[in-house]
Amino acid sequence: MTSAGKPAFLHYGHQSVDEDDIAAVAAALRGDFLTTGPLVQRFEEAVAGRVGARHAVACSSGTAALHLAAMALGLGPGDVAVVPSLTFLATANAVRFTGAEVAFADVDPETGMLTPATLRAALESVAPARAKAVLPVHLAGMVADMAAIAAVAAEFGVAVVEDACHALGASYQTGGGIVPVGSCAHSGMACFSTHPVKAITTGEGGLVATQSAEFAERARRLRSHGMEYDPARWTSGAGFEDGKPAPWYYEMPEIGYNYRLTDIACALGLSQLGKLDRFLARRAALAARYDRLLAPLAPHLRPPVRPEGGGSAWHLYAVRIDFASLKLARGEVMRQLRANGIGTQVHYAPVHAQPYYRRRRSALDLPGAETYYRRTLSLPLYPAMADEDVDRVVAALAAALKLR
Ligand SMILES: Cc1ncc(COP(=O)(O)O)c(C=O)c1O
């Protein structure tokens, strides 16, 4: 409730920042380091430990994480990477930043995710020598079929980078057990975002998780201009004085960026990470309540498809609504919900149809992505929501869909 007694506006996603998070940030501000200090490494180690990765490299956004991963793979002009069309722009843009081209893959119309079959179709459309990578997206916090996707990728000799920006805290069944997203059981790297609507936040921020020391080291160097401080890796000979490494010297073997994350942000990240399990449990409980209360609206409205084994991070609660058979415009439904204090969003319009990408490649027909896009609507879901908020959303949605 607001102070005026009106129910608070429910955003489709929202951060949960408490006094202890604020105190952690204030303590960092009183410390010696504002940019890269000891909290960056502590945050990286804590996230790596949580997701079962040997290394995590913190950076300024999920987009930067994807770009660092693409650069760590060595993507560049002449190369092609496969990206599912149903994603945020960043997955494809990170590939383009390197000069490589994007081959958009279709998705399952029910889950919105890349499948082994849609990956195969996309890879078959690319000249074999050019295909270098695939970036499956764990949409809404559900996990793509990693083992099967990795098997197709291996057949075509392409690397796998997970866009796990929605999936910090998610897990999936593979081989003998359940593994966390980020453990890279079937990928070279997994990229997370800590943007405010994500599982935990650092304001803006992201991480590359990997089991590979080589990828981690490269991503870490490229995060800060490509600077190399380790004398053992210097090649020019200019960094030595009387045979000793000069204390001021660094070498730049390749060009990088300023994608650093601050100690201030990592203080917030560490404080938030301690709450991740609580946040995930609350998201799952709210999703279960939605499932139950929305069941009577089937078949016009169907809840998200739940993966077998493992657990979703429940980044979004994205329902599938048959707007066409209901003869309703999605925008009108969204406007009506907004008038009732309820925010919704569409994740996502297919990226292959964006003018920039249409200009780069002749028309593509990706019916799975179009079908998913036509029906999807993300309802409010974040840990601070009360059970009654879910009840309010369901009642308002049923009314807006004229199903009650
Ligand atoms: C699937 C996906 N990938 C990448 C990103 C980029 O993350 P960031 O906003 O932290 O740059 C986002 C952010 O919304 C996303 O949803």
PDB file of N, CA and C in Angstrom, residues 111-148:
ATOM      1  N   THR A 111       8.022 -22.737 -25.268  1.00  0.00           N
ATOM      2  CA  THR A 111       8.985 -22.292 -24.237  1.00  0.00           C
ATOM      3  C   THR A 111       9.716 -21.010 -24.643  1.00  0.00           C
ATOM      4  N   GLY A 112       9.727 -20.701 -25.931  1.00  0.00           N
ATOM      5  CA  GLY A 112      10.475 -19.542 -26.424  1.00  0.00           C
ATOM      6  C   GLY A 112      11.976 -19.799 -26.498  1.00  0.00           C
ATOM      7  N   MET A 113      12.386 -21.071 -26.293  1.00  0.00           N
ATOM      8  CA  MET A 113      13.843 -21.326 -26.231  1.00  0.00           C
ATOM      9  C   MET A 113      14.372 -22.114 -27.429  1.00  0.00           C
ATOM     10  N   LEU A 114      15.662 -21.908 -27.640  1.00  0.00           N
ATOM     11  CA  LEU A 114      16.397 -22.682 -28.642  1.00  0.00           C
ATOM     12  C   LEU A 114      16.250 -24.174 -28.343  1.00  0.00           C
ATOM     13  N   THR A 115      16.138 -24.978 -29.397  1.00  0.00           N
ATOM     14  CA  THR A 115      16.086 -26.433 -29.223  1.00  0.00           C
ATOM     15  C   THR A 115      17.214 -27.046 -30.062  1.00  0.00           C
ATOM     16  N   PRO A 116      17.538 -28.323 -29.818  1.00  0.00           N
ATOM     17  CA  PRO A 116      18.568 -28.947 -30.666  1.00  0.00           C
ATOM     18  C   PRO A 116      18.191 -28.881 -32.146  1.00  0.00           C
ATOM     19  N   ALA A 117      16.886 -29.023 -32.455  1.00  0.00           N
ATOM     20  CA  ALA A 117      16.461 -29.016 -33.865  1.00  0.00           C
ATOM     21  C   ALA A 117      16.594 -27.613 -34.472  1.00  0.00           C
ATOM     22  N   THR A 118      16.211 -26.580 -33.721  1.00  0.00           N
ATOM     23  CA  THR A 118      16.310 -25.224 -34.303  1.00  0.00           C
ATOM     24  C   THR A 118      17.774 -24.792 -34.402  1.00  0.00           C
ATOM     25  N   LEU A 119      18.590 -25.278 -33.474  1.00  0.00           N
ATOM     26  CA  LEU A 119      20.034 -24.989 -33.576  1.00  0.00           C
ATOM     27  C   LEU A 119      20.604 -25.646 -34.831  1.00  0.00           C
ATOM     28  N   ARG A 120      20.237 -26.912 -35.037  1.00  0.00           N
ATOM     29  CA  ARG A 120      20.743 -27.632 -36.219  1.00  0.00           C
ATOM     30  C   ARG A 120      20.341 -26.906 -37.496  1.00  0.00           C
ATOM     31  N   ALA A 121      19.075 -26.482 -37.571  1.00  0.00           N
ATOM     32  CA  ALA A 121      18.599 -25.789 -38.785  1.00  0.00           C
ATOM     33  C   ALA A 121      19.417 -24.508 -38.999  1.00  0.00           C
ATOM     34  N   ALA A 122      19.675 -23.779 -37.928  1.00  0.00           N
ATOM     35  CA  ALA A 122      20.444 -22.531 -38.084  1.00  0.00           C
ATOM     36  C   ALA A 122      21.871 -22.835 -38.528  1.00  0.00           C
ATOM     37  N   LEU A 123      22.473 -23.856 -37.916  1.00  0.00           N
ATOM     38  CA  LEU A 123      23.868 -24.179 -38.278  1.00  0.00           C
ATOM     39  C   LEU A 123      23.962 -24.674 -39.715  1.00  0.00           C
ATOM     40  N   GLU A 124      22.913 -25.370 -40.179  1.00  0.00           N
ATOM     41  CA  GLU A 124      22.940 -25.855 -41.563  1.00  0.00           C
ATOM     42  C   GLU A 124      22.820 -24.714 -42.569  1.00  0.00           C
ATOM     43  N   SER A 125      22.362 -23.539 -42.079  1.00  0.00           N
ATOM     44  CA  SER A 125      22.222 -22.400 -42.993  1.00  0.00           C
ATOM     45  C   SER A 125      23.524 -21.592 -43.097  1.00  0.00           C
ATOM     46  N   VAL A 126      24.538 -21.987 -42.312  1.00  0.00           N
ATOM     47  CA  VAL A 126      25.789 -21.220 -42.256  1.00  0.00           C
ATOM     48  C   VAL A 126      26.909 -22.032 -42.907  1.00  0.00           C
ATOM     49  N   ALA A 127      27.775 -21.361 -43.652  1.00  0.00           N
ATOM     50  CA  ALA A 127      28.928 -22.065 -44.232  1.00  0.00           C
ATOM     51  C   ALA A 127      29.736 -22.674 -43.078  1.00  0.00           C
ATOM     52  N   PRO A 128      30.038 -23.998 -43.128  1.00  0.00           N
ATOM     53  CA  PRO A 128      30.652 -24.686 -41.982  1.00  0.00           C
ATOM     54  C   PRO A 128      31.901 -23.997 -41.440  1.00  0.00           C
ATOM     55  N   ALA A 129      32.714 -23.444 -42.301  1.00  0.00           N
ATOM     56  CA  ALA A 129      33.966 -22.852 -41.817  1.00  0.00           C
ATOM     57  C   ALA A 129      33.730 -21.589 -41.009  1.00  0.00           C
ATOM     58  N   ARG A 130      32.541 -20.980 -41.185  1.00  0.00           N
ATOM     59  CA  ARG A 130      32.296 -19.691 -40.510  1.00  0.00           C
ATOM     60  C   ARG A 130      31.618 -19.843 -39.152  1.00  0.00           C
ATOM     61  N   ALA A 131      30.873 -20.928 -38.955  1.00  0.00           N
ATOM     62  CA  ALA A 131      30.115 -21.085 -37.702  1.00  0.00           C
ATOM     63  C   ALA A 131      31.075 -21.326 -36.542  1.00  0.00           C
ATOM     64  N   LYS A 132      31.008 -20.469 -35.529  1.00  0.00           N
ATOM     65  CA  LYS A 132      31.980 -20.566 -34.429  1.00  0.00           C
ATOM     66  C   LYS A 132      31.350 -20.760 -33.064  1.00  0.00           C
ATOM     67  N   ALA A 133      30.103 -20.288 -32.885  1.00  0.00           N
ATOM     68  CA  ALA A 133      29.537 -20.335 -31.526  1.00  0.00           C
ATOM     69  C   ALA A 133      28.024 -20.344 -31.564  1.00  0.00           C
ATOM     70  N   VAL A 134      27.454 -20.782 -30.444  1.00  0.00           N
ATOM     71  CA  VAL A 134      26.012 -20.656 -30.231  1.00  0.00           C
ATOM     72  C   VAL A 134      25.799 -20.112 -28.827  1.00  0.00           C
ATOM     73  N   LEU A 135      24.777 -19.235 -28.705  1.00  0.00           N
ATOM     74  CA  LEU A 135      24.487 -18.628 -27.401  1.00  0.00           C
ATOM     75  C   LEU A 135      23.051 -18.961 -26.993  1.00  0.00           C
ATOM     76  N   PRO A 136      22.818 -20.150 -26.411  1.00  0.00           N
ATOM     77  CA  PRO A 136      21.466 -20.444 -25.931  1.00  0.00           C
ATOM     78  C   PRO A 136      21.083 -19.486 -24.807  1.00  0.00           C
ATOM     79  N   VAL A 137      19.792 -19.149 -24.751  1.00  0.00           N
ATOM     80  CA  VAL A 137      19.289 -18.198 -23.738  1.00  0.00           C
ATOM     81  C   VAL A 137      18.348 -18.949 -22.800  1.00  0.00           C
ATOM     82  N   HIS A 138      18.584 -18.815 -21.510  1.00  0.00           N
ATOM     83  CA  HIS A 138      17.705 -19.450 -20.512  1.00  0.00           C
ATOM     84  C   HIS A 138      16.562 -18.483 -20.218  1.00  0.00           C
ATOM     85  N   LEU A 139      15.570 -18.517 -21.089  1.00  0.00           N
ATOM     86  CA  LEU A 139      14.510 -17.507 -21.079  1.00  0.00           C
ATOM     87  C   LEU A 139      13.667 -17.567 -19.804  1.00  0.00           C
ATOM     88  N   ALA A 140      13.485 -16.426 -19.191  1.00  0.00           N
ATOM     89  CA  ALA A 140      12.615 -16.274 -18.007  1.00  0.00           C
ATOM     90  C   ALA A 140      13.134 -17.031 -16.785  1.00  0.00           C
ATOM     91  N   GLY A 141      14.331 -17.586 -16.874  1.00  0.00           N
ATOM     92  CA  GLY A 141      14.901 -18.328 -15.753  1.00  0.00           C
ATOM     93  C   GLY A 141      14.766 -19.831 -15.911  1.00  0.00           C
ATOM     94  N   MET A 142      14.020 -20.274 -16.966  1.00  0.00           N
ATOM     95  CA  MET A 142      13.961 -21.704 -17.298  1.00  0.00           C
ATOM     96  C   MET A 142      15.284 -22.041 -17.991  1.00  0.00           C
ATOM     97  N   VAL A 143      15.648 -23.306 -18.036  1.00  0.00           N
ATOM     98  CA  VAL A 143      16.952 -23.645 -18.605  1.00  0.00           C
ATOM     99  C   VAL A 143      16.764 -24.380 -19.936  1.00  0.00           C
ATOM    100  N   ALA A 144      17.480 -23.910 -20.942  1.00  0.00           N
ATOM    101  CA  ALA A 144      17.432 -24.574 -22.255  1.00  0.00           C
ATOM    102  C   ALA A 144      17.988 -25.998 -22.112  1.00  0.00           C
ATOM    103  N   ASP A 145      17.697 -26.843 -23.099  1.00  0.00           N
ATOM    104  CA  ASP A 145      18.106 -28.261 -23.056  1.00  0.00           C
ATOM    105  C   ASP A 145      19.609 -28.343 -23.361  1.00  0.00           C
ATOM    106  N   MET A 146      20.411 -28.073 -22.325  1.00  0.00           N
ATOM    107  CA  MET A 146      21.838 -27.845 -22.548  1.00  0.00           C
ATOM    108  C   MET A 146      22.582 -29.055 -23.106  1.00  0.00           C
ATOM    109  N   ALA A 147      22.302 -30.255 -22.563  1.00  0.00           N
ATOM    110  CA  ALA A 147      23.076 -31.426 -23.015  1.00  0.00           C
ATOM    111  C   ALA A 147      22.848 -31.663 -24.514  1.00  0.00           C
ATOM    112  N   ALA A 148      21.591 -31.587 -24.921  1.00  0.00           N
ATOM    113  CA  ALA A 148      21.271 -31.853 -26.329  1.00  0.00           C
ATOM    114  C   ALA A 148      21.787 -30.731 -27.232  1.00  0.00           C
TER     115      ALA A 148
END
